[in-house]
Structure formats: structure tokens, C-alpha cells
Coordinates of C-alpha atoms in Angstrom, one line a residue:
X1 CA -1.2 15.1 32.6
X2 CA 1.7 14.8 30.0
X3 CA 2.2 17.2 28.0
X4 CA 4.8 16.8 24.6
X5 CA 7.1 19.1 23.5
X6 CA 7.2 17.8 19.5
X7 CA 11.3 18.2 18.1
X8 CA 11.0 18.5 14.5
X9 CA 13.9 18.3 12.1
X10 CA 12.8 19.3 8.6
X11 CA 14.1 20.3 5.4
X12 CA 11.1 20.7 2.9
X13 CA 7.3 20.9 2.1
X14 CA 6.7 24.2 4.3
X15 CA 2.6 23.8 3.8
X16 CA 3.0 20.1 5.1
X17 CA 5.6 21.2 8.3
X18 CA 2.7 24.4 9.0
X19 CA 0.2 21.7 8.9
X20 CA 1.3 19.1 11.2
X21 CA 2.7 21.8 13.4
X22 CA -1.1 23.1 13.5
X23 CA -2.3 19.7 14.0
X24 CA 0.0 18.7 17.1
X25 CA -0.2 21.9 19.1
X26 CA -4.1 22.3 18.6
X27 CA -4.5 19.7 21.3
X28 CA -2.4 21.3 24.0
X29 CA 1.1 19.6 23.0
X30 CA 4.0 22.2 21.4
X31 CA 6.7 21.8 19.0
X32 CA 10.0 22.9 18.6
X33 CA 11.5 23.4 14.5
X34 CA 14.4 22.9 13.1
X35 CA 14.4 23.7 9.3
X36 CA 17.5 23.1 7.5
X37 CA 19.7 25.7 6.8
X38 CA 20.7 24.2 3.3
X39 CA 16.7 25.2 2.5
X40 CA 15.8 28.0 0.5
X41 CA 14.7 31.6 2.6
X42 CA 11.6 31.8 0.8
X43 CA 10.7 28.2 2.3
X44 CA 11.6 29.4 5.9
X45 CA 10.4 32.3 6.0
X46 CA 6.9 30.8 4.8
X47 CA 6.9 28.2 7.9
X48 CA 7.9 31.3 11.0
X49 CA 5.4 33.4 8.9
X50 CA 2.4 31.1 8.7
X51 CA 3.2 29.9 12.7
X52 CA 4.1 33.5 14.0
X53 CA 0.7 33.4 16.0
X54 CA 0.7 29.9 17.2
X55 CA 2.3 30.1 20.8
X56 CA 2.8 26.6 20.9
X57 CA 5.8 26.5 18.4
X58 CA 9.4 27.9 18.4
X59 CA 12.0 27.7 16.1
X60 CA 15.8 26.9 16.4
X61 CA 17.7 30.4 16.3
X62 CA 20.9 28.4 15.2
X63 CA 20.3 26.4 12.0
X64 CA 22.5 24.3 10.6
X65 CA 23.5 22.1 7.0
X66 CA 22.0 18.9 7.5
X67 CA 23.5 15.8 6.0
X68 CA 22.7 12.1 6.9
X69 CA 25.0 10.7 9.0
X70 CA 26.4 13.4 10.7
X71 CA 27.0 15.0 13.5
X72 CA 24.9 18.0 12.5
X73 CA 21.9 16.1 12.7
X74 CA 22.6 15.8 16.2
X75 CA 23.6 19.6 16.7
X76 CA 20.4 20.3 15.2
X77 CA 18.2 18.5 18.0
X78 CA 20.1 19.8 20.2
X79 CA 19.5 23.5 19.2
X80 CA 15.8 22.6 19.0
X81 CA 15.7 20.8 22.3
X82 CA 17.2 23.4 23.9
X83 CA 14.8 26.2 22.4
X84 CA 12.0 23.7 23.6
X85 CA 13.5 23.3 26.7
X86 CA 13.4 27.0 27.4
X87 CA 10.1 28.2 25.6
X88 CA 7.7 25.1 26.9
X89 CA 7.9 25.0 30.9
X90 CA 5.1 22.7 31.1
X91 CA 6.0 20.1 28.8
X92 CA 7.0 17.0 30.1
X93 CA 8.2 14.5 27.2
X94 CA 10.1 15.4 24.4
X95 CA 8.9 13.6 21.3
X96 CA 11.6 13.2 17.8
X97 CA 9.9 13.7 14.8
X98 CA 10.6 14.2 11.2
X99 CA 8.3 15.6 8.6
X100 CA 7.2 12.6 7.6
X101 CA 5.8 11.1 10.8
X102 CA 2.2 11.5 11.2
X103 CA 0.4 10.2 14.5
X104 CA -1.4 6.7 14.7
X105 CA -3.6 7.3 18.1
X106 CA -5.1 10.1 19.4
X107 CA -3.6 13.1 21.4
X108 CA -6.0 11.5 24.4
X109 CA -4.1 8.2 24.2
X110 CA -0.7 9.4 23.9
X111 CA -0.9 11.1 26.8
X112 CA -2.8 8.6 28.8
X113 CA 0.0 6.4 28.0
X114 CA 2.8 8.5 28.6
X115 CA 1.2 9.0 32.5
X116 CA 1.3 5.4 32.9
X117 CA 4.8 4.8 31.7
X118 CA 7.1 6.9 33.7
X119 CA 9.9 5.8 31.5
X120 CA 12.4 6.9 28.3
X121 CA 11.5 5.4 25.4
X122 CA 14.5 5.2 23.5
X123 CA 16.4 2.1 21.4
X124 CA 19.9 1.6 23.5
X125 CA 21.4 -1.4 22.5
X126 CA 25.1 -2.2 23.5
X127 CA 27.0 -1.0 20.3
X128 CA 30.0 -3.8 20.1
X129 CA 27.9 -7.1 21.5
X130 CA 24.4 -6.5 19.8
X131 CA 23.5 -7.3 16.2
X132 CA 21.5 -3.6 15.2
X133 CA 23.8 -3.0 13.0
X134 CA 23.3 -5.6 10.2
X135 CA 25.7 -4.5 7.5
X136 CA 28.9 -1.8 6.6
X137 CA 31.2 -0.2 9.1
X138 CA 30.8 -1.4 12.8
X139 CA 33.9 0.0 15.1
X140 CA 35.1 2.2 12.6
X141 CA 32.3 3.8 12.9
X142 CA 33.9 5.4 16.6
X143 CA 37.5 4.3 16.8
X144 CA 38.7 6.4 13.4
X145 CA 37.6 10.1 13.0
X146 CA 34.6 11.0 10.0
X147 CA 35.2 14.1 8.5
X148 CA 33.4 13.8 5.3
X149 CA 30.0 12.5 3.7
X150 CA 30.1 8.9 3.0
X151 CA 26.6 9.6 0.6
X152 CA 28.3 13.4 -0.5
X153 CA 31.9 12.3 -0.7
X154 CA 32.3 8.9 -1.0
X155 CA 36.1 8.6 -2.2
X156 CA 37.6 11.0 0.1
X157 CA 35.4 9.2 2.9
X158 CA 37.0 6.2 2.4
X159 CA 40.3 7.5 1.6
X160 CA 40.7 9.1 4.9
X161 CA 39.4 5.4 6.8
X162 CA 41.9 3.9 4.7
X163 CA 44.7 6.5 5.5
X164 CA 44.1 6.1 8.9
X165 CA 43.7 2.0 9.1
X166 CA 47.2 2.2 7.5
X167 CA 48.8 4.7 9.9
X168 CA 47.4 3.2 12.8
X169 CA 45.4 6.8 13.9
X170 CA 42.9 4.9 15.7
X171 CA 41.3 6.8 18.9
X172 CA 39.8 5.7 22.4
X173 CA 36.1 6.2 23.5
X174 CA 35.5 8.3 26.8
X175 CA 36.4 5.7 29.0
X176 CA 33.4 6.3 31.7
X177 CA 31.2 5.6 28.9
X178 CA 29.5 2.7 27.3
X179 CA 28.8 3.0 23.7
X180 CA 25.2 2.4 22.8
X181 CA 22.9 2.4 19.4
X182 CA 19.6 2.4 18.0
X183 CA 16.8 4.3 16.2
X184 CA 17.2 8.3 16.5
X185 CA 13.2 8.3 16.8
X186 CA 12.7 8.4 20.8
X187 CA 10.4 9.9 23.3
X188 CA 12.2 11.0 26.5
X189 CA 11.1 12.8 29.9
X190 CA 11.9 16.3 30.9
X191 CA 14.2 15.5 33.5
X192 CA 16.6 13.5 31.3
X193 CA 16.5 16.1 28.6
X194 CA 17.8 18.6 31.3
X195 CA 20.3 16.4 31.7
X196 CA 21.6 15.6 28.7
X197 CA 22.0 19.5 27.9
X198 CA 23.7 19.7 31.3
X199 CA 25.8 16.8 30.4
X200 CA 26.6 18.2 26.7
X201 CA 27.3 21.9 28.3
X202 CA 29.7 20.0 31.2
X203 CA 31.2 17.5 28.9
X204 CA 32.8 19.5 25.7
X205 CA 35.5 15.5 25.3
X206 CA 32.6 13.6 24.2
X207 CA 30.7 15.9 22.2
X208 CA 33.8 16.3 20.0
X209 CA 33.9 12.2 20.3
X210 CA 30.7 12.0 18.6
X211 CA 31.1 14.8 16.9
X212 CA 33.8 13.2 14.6
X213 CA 32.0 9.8 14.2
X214 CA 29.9 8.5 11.6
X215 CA 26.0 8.4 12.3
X216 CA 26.3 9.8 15.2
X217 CA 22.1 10.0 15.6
X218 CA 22.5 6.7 16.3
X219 CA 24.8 6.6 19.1
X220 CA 24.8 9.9 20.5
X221 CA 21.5 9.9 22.7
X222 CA 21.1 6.3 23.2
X223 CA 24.9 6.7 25.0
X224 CA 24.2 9.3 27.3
X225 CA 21.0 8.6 28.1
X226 CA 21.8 4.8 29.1
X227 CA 24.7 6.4 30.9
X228 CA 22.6 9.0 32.8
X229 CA 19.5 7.2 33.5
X230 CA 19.1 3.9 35.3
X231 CA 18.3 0.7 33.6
X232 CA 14.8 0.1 35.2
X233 CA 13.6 3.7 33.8
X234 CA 14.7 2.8 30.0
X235 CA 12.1 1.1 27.7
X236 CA 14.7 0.2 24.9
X237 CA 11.5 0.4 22.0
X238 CA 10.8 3.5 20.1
X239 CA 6.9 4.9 20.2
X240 CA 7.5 5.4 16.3
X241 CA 6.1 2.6 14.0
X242 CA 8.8 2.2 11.0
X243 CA 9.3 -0.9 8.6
X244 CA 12.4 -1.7 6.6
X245 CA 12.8 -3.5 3.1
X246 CA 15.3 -5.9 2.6
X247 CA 17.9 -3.1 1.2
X248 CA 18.0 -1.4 4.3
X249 CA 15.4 1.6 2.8
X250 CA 12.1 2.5 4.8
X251 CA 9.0 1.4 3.9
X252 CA 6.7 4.1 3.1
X253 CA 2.6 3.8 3.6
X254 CA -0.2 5.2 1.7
X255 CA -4.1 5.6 1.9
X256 CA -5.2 1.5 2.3
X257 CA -2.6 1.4 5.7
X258 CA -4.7 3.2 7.7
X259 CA -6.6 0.4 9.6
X260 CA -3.1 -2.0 10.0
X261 CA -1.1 1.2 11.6
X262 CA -4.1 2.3 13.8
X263 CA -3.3 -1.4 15.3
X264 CA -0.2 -1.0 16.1
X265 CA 0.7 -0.7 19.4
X266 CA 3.0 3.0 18.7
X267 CA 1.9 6.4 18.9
X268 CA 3.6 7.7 15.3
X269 CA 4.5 6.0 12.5
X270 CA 7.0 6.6 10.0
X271 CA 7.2 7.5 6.8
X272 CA 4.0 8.6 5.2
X273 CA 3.9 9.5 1.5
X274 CA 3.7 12.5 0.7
X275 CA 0.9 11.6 -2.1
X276 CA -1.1 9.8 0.7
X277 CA -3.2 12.7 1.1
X278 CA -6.2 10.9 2.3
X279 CA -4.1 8.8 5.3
X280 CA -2.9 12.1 6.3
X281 CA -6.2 13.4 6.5
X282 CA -7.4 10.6 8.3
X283 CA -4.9 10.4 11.0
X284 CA -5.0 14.2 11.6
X285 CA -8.6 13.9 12.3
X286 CA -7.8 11.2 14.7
X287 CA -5.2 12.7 16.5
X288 CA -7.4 15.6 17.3
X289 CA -10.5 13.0 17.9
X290 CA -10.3 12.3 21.8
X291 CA -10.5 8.4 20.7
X292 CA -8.5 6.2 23.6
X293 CA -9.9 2.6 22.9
X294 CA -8.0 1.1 20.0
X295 CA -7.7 -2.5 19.1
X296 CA -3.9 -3.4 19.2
X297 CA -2.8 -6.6 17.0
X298 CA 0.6 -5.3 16.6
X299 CA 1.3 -7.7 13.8
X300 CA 2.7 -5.3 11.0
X301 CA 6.1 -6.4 10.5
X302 CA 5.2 -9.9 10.3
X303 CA 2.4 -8.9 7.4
X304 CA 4.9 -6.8 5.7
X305 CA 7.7 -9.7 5.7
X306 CA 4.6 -12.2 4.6
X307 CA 3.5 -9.7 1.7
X308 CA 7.1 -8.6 0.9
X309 CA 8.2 -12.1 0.5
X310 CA 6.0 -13.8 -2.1
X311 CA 6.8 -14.3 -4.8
X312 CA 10.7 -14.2 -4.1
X313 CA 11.8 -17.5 -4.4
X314 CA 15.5 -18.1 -2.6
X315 CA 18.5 -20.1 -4.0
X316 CA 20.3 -22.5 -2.4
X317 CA 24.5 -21.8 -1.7
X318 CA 26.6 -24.3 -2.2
X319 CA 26.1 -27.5 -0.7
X320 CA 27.9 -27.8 2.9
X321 CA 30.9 -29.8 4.0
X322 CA 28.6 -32.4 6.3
X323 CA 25.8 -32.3 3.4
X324 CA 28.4 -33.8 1.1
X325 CA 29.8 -35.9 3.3
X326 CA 27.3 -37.9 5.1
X327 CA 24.6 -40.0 3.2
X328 CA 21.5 -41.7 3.7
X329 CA 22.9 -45.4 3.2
X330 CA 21.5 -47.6 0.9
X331 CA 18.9 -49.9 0.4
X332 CA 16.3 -47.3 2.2
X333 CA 13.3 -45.5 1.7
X334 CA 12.1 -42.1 2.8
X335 CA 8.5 -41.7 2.6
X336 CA 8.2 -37.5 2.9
X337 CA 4.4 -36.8 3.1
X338 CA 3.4 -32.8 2.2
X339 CA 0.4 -31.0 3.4
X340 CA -0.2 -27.5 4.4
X341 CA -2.3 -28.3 7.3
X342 CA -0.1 -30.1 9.5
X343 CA -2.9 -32.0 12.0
X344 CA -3.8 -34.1 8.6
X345 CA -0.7 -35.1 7.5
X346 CA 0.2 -35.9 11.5
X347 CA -3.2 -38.2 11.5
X348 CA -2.1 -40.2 8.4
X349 CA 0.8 -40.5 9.7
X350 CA -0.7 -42.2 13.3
X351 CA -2.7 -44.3 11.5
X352 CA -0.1 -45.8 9.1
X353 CA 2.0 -46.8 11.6
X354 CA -0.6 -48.1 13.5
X355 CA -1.4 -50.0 10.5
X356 CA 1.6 -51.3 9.1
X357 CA 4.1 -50.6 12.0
X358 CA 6.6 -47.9 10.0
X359 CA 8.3 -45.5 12.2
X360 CA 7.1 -42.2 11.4
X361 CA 8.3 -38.3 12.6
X362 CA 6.1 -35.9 12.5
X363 CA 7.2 -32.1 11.4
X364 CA 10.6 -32.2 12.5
X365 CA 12.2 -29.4 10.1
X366 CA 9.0 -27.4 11.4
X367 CA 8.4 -27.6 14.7
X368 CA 11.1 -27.6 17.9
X369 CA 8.9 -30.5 19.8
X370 CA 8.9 -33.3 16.8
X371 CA 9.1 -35.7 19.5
X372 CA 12.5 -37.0 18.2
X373 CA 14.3 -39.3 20.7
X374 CA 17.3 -38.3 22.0
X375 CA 20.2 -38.2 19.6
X376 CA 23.5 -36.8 21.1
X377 CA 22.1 -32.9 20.3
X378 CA 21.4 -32.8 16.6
X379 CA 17.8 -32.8 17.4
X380 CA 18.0 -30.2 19.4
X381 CA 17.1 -27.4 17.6
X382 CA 15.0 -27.1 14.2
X383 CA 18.3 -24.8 13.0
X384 CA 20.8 -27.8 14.0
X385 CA 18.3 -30.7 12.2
X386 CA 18.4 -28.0 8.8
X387 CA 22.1 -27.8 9.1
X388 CA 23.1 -31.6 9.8
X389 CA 20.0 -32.8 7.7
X390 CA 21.8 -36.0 6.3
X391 CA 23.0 -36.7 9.5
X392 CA 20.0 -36.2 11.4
X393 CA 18.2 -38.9 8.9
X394 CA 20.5 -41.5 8.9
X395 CA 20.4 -41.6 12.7
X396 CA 16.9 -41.7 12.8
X397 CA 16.9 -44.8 10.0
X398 CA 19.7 -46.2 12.6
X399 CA 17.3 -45.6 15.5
X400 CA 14.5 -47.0 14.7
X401 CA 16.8 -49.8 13.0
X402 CA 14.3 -49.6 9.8
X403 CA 14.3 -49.8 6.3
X404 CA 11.5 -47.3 5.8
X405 CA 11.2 -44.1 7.6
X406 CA 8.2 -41.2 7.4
X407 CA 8.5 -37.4 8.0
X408 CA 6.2 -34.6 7.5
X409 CA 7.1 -31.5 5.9
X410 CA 5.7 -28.5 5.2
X411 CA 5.3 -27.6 1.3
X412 CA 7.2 -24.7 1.7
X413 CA 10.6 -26.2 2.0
X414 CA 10.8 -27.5 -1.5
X415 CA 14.7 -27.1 -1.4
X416 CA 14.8 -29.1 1.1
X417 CA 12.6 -32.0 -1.0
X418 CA 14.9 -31.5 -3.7
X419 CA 18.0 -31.9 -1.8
X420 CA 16.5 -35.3 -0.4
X421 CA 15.5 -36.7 -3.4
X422 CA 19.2 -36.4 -4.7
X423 CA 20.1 -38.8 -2.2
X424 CA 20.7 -42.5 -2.8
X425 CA 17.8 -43.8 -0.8
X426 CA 14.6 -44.2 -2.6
X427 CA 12.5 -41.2 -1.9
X428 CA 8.6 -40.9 -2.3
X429 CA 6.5 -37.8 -1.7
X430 CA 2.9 -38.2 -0.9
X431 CA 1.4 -34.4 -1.4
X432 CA -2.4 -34.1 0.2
X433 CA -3.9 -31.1 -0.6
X434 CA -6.9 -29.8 1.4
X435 CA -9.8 -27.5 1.2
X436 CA -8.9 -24.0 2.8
X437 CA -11.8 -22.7 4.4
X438 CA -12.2 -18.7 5.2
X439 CA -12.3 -19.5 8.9
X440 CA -9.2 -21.7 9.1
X441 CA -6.9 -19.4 6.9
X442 CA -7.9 -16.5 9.7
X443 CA -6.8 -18.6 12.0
X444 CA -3.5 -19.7 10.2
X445 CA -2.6 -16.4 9.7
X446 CA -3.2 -15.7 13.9
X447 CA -0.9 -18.6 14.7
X448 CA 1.7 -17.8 12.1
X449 CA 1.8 -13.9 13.7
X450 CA 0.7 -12.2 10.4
X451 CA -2.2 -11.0 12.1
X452 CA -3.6 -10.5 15.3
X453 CA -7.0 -11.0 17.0
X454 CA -8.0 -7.5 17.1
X455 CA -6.5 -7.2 13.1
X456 CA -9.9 -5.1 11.7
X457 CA -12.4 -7.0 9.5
X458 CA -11.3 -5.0 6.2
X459 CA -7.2 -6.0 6.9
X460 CA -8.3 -9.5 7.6
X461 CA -10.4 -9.6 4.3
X462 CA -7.4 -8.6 2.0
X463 CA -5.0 -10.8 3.8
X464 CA -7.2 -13.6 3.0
X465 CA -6.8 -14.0 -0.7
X466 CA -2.9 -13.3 -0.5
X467 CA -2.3 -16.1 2.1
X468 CA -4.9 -18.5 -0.1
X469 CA -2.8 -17.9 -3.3
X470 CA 0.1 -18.5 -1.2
X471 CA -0.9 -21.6 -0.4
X472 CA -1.7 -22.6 -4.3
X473 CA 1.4 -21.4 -5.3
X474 CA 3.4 -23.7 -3.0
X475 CA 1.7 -26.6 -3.8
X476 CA 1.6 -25.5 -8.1
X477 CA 5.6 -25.3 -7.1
X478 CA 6.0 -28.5 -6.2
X479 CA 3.7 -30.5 -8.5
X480 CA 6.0 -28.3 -11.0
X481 CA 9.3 -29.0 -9.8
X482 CA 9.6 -32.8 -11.4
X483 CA 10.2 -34.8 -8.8
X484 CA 10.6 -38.5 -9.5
X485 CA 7.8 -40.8 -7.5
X486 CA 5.5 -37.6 -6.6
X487 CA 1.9 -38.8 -5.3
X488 CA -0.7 -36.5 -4.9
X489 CA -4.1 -36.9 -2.7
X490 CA -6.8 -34.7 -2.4
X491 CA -8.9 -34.1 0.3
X492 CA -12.4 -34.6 -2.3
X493 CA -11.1 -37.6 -3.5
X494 CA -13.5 -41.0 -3.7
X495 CA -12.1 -43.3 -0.8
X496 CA -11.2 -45.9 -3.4
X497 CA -8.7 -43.5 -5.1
X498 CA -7.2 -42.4 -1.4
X499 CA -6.8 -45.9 -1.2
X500 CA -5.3 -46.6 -4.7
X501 CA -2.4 -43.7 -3.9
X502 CA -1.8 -44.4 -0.6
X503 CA -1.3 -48.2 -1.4
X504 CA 1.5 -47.3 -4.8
X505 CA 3.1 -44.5 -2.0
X506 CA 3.4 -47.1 0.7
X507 CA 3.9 -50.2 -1.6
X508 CA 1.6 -52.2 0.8
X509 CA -1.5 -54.4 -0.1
X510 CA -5.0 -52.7 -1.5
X511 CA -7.0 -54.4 1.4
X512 CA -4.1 -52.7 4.2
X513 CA -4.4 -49.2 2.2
X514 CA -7.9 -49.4 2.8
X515 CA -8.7 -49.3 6.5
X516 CA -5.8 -46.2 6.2
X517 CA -7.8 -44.1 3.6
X518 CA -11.2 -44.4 5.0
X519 CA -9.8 -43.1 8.6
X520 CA -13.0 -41.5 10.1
X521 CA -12.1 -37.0 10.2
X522 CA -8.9 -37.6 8.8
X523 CA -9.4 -34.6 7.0
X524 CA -11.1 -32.2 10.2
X525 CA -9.9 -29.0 11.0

């Protein structure tokens, strides 16, 4: 059975460090400390006093000064695994941690899943062709030399990149190895710890490569153990659940995330508060509980990005080079019908042009099959129709060799309505707004990956009301936004007003408009 040798880097809170250490080793596991050097005695001495007894933990003998983005953070697990390495005999996976991790499963099920996975876990993504990192220094990161704190030291940081752009002091990576990056949290087997302290005792060249570059905890694992292990035996994932915002910060969770991180399909997560007493509490509890059945959704990042993004309403750049120079022609209509619920506005749609004969496309900014006919590879991609928008319409009015033309679109891509209506062409909007049941926004917010179907009752029922105001506010926005010939048709509606709207939207006879509003479950989920 696997057993998990815990590495701990930690700098603060000694009760919370005695604590979790308690917590993790109680089942069987161990753990292996490293508490900053730049922290006070008293706090140290506290931890090795209060876990003197516990023969489940060790400390590093050779601290070091911690700072972010450097290669002492590295030295540091490495003087920890090493102590672990030693000490713990039995342990098969080596497991990084920080003091703010807590576990999301059981002790049970992380072992149970670490015996049927005879893999690394471990981020290792190819550091010059991938896109991890998203902003700031890329190659400088390893081809110049990183003396100082870019956080602590800022000028002479950049001072010395500059110097060295300037004088050409650029420097070649170990050439028998491949660069690779990704999160510092991994879980790793026994046998490729050994050898990564064999390697890092045999290979004194590229520890004082890394040693010299800038976040090397990033780099400096996911390198050797890519270059040590084979490919098949690597699960390029962490086990460690951790969100970030939009500025590049981790997101922290309190007391009311307990039931979305039990979901998720990771052993840890990362980082708790430090005020979310009761989550801690909760999940210490479990870890020591024996549980091994829990419902997996895995569908926390998209409900962060869904709760994270409303509200936050996005400007549009500049227009681009083909927006300004392609038009719609004149002397045509666009007929753009709205609606959240995209099987009713793809019904009307059916049965106007059954009716009266215009050519109609269905969501085709929305959806990559919008059955759009073939032309020359515009439509080829929803990101290529966005792009060549202009374009893309005035081929369709040329394709269908029509005067009138219908689309569907999604109220949420009111920039897009805006930038339409500024063409020449007349444009009409028809907005039909429908009843939201409790049973079909559960189900929208399955298919749009915000939750999952094994997301617990009580994160379902406080998702609801935020993907319900969601939909008001998109539809308040547009009704707002003062755009010239806006109809709007509700789903309560008398059939003769459906048919009042729909004949001023389509500019057809009252008799025609008609046999279109009194379609039989137009409106039927």
C-alpha cells in the first residue's frame, strides 16, 4: 500500500504547521519540514518541540532564507527530501506541500489512488514551445544569470538583465537536457526521488544552471524528472487543486467551498485561509475519516471563471483592418434574432423560412456546426467567423443571393450586435425572452461545464440564482443598450401580440405572421 512521505516548505503559523503535521502522519503517512531560516527561533523551536514525539516527522538539518523565485526554494526541498529520503524507508510517494494546503479526500483514497497509478504526477510542459507561462520574462528566465530578487530588489534585478542584454553575456543550457516547466506542487514515486538526488549529487553543471535562474521551482524538477523518467510513466497534472485570478494571484477558499473542492478530482487543494477555521476542521476530519466514495464533478475552474466574470463587462479594441474595410453592401437587411435558449430561437427560425422562404443561419458566432455552406474557409472555425465577421456576412448575403438574411445569436455578444448595427444594411433585432425553469438552468449549467453531474445539491442550489440573474442581466443589457429597431417577444405573450411583433420584425403580412406565432411547442424545452 502507498505510503506518502509529506515535503513541507513553511515559514509561519507554528500551531497550524504542528497541526497539519499531526493530522497527516496520524494515518500512517510522514512528513518531512522545512521551516524557513528567515523565521524567528522561538517559532522553530515551538514546531521540533511540539513534534519531538511524533516519529513520523523529521526536520531539515540545513535551513535556508527563503525567497520566491529562487533557487533556495529549491535547495530547501531538496534538504527536506533528502532527510525524508533517509528517515522514512517505507514511504513510497513523495508529496509537495506548503502550509497552506489542506487535503480534499481521505487518507484511504489517496492511497488507493496512488496504487492504481504507478506514475509521477508532476506539470512538465516544454519550456520554449508551450504557453504556461502567460506573461513577463520567458528565455531570460535561463539564458542570462539571476542573482538578485526581482520582488526584494527590483532595480538591481533588472539592471543586471539589462547589463547583460547589452554585453551580450548570454549562457547555454546543459545541452543533454530539455528544459521543462510547470507547477512546483507534484507527487512523485520513490524511485525517481532517488534519482533525482543521485542526479543532483552526480551533476554539480546543472545544479549551478538552475541555481542562477529565475524561478527555478518551476523548472528545476519538471527538467530532470522528464529527463530521467520515461514519457509513459509521467502524468503531466498536479494532484493539488489551485485556481488563479485574472492577475496572476491564487485564489484562496473559505468555509462555504467545502462541498465544490470535495468534488474535485485532486487529493489537496491549495490555498486555504487561514481564517477558514471551520473548512480546516472539516477536511481534517475527512482526511482521517476512511471515506473512499466521493462524487467527482471536477468543474471548479469553470464555476470560478463563471462567478469571477460577472459583472465585468469587456471593451472592445480598436476596430480591425478587415472590420473597416469590408461592408455589408447596401440595400440589405439583417434580421438578428436573440434568445438565451437556443432550440427556440432555432424553431422560429425553421418555421419562418418555411413560411416566407428567407434564408436563415442558425448560431453561427456560437456554435462550430452552424451548418454554413462552404465558403473558401472563413466558416471554418467560430474564431475565424468573429475575426472576418463582415466578410463572413456579406458572403452569406452573396450565397444565398438574398436581400434578407437571419442569424441567431446569443444575448451575450452584445458587442457584436452593436458593431452590426453600425453597418449600412438595415438591421433588426427580434429579442425572445423565455421562462427559466429550475430544472433547465441545472441543465444549462451541465452543458456549459460550470457544473457537473455529481456537483452536490447545496453547490447546485447557490449556482442557480447566480446563473438566473445572469441571464436577466444580459437581456436588461441589451434592452438598455439603445439599439435602433429592437423587438422584443416574450414567451407569455397572447398569440395575437407574437403575431403583431413578429409581422413589424419581418415586415410581412398579419395573416403570414400568424401561422409563424402560433407554431405548436415553439417555446418547449
Amino acid at each position: 500500500m502507498a505510503r506518502i512521505a509529506y515535503i513541507l516548505l513553511c515559514h509561519k503559523d507554528p500551531e497550524s504547521i504542528v497541526r497539519q503535521a499531526e493530522r497527516l502522519t496520524a494515518s500512517g503517512d510522514y512528513m518531512a519540514i522545512h521551516f524557513d531560516a528567515r523565521a524567528t527561533t522561538e517559532d522553530y523551536t515551538r514546531i521540533t518541540a511540539a513534534l519531538a514525539g511524533n516519529p513520523g516527522v523529521v526536520f531539515a538539518r540545513k535551513r535556508v532564507k527563503c525567497g520566491w523565485g529562487e533557487w533556495s526554494l529549491v535547495r530547501a526541498m531538496l534538504n527536506a527530501l533528502e532527510e525524508a529520503e533517509k528517515a522514512f524507508p517505507k514511504a513510497t510517494h513523495f508529496y509537495m506541500l506548503s502550509g497552506d494546503c489542506m487535503p480534499i479526500k481521505s487518507a484511504d483514497y489517496a492511497h488507493a489512488y496512488l496504487d492504481a497509478h504507478d506514475v509521477d504526477f508532476i506539470e512538465s510542459f516544454d519550456f520554449f514551445t508551450s504557453d504556461w507561462i502567460k506573461t513577463g520574462l520567458r528565455k531570460e528566465r535561463l539564458v542570462f544569470r539571476h542573482y538578485f530578487n526581482e520582488r526584494t530588489q527590483p532595480k538591481r534585478f533588472y539592471a543586471a538583465l539589462e547589463w547583460q542584454k547589452k554585453l551580450g553575456l548570454t549562457r547555454e543550457i546543459p545541452r543533454d537536457i530539455q528544459v521543462m516547466i510547470g507547477s512546483q506542487w507534484w507527487c512523485l514515486r520513490r524511485t525517481t526521488i532517488e534519482a533525482v538526488l543521485e542526479f543532483s549529487r552526480k551533476r554539480p553543471d546543472v545544479l549551478r544552471f538552475f541555481s542562477t535562474t529565475w524561478i527555478p521551482d518551476e523548472t528545476f524538477f519538471q527538467t530532470l524528472v522528464r529527463h530521467l523518467v520515461p514519457s509513459r510513466e509521467i502524468r503531466s497534472r498536479t494532484l493539488t487543486f489551485l485556481l488563479f485570478s485574472d492577475y496572476g494571484m491564487p485564489v484562496t477558499f473559505y468555509n462555504d467551498h467545502y462541498d465544490m473542492l470535495l468534488a474535485q478530482d485532486f487529493l489537496f487543494a491549495r490555498k486555504i485561509s487561514p481564517e477558514a477555521l471551520e473548512l480546516k476542521r472539516r477536511l481534517g476530519a475527512l482526511y482521517a475519516s476512511g471515506e473512499t466514495c466521493f462524487a467527482l464533478s471536477n468543474e471548479g475552474r469553470n464555476l470560478y471563471r463563471f462567478l469571477s466574470g460577472r459583472g465585468r463587462i469587456g471593451q472592445r479594441f480598436a476596430p480591425r483592418f478587415w472590420e473597416k474595410e469590408t461592408s455589408l453592401g447596401k440595400g440589405r437587411e439583417l434580421l438578428i434574432l436573440t434568445c438565451k435558449k437556443w432550440h427556440v430561437a432555432k424553431r422560429l427560425v425553421r418555421k419562418i423560412r418555411d413560411e416566407t422562404g428567407l434564408p436563415g443561419v442558425e448560431y453561427l458566432f456560437n456554435e462550430v456546426d452552424a451548418g454554413l455552406p462552404d465558403l473558401g474557409g472563413i466558416e471554418t472555425t467560430v474564431g475565424k467567423r468573429m475575426r472576418h465577421r463582415r466578410a463572413l456576412m456579406r458572403m452569406l448575403f452573396d450565397f444565398y443571393d438574398s436581400r434578407k438574411l437571419m442569424i441567431c445569436m446569443d444575448p451575450s455578444n452584445i458587442d457584436l450586435l452593436q458593431d452590426l448595427h453600425g453597418e449600412r444594411p438595415r438591421v433588426r433585432v427580434l429579442h425572445i425572452q423565455c421562462n427559466f425553469s429550475d430544472e433547465y438552468l441545472r441543465g444549462h449549467a451541465r452543458r456549459v461545464g460550470i457544473a457537473g453531474p455529481s456537483t452536490p445539491p447545496e453547490v447546485m442550489a447557490r449556482l442557480l440564482p447566480s446563473i438566473r440573474n445572469d441571464f436577466i442581466f444580459e437581456s436588461d443589457r441589451l434592452l438598455d443598450s439603445d439599439l435602433p429597431n429592437l423587438f422584443e417577444m416574450h414567451q407569455q405573450q397572447e398569440a395575437i401580440a407574437k403575431t403583431d411583433i413578429l409581422a413589424d420584425f419581418l415586415s410581412i403580412p398579419r395573416e403570414k405572421a400568424a401561422g409563424i406565432a402560433v407554431k405548436d411547442q415553439l417555446f418547449a424545452d
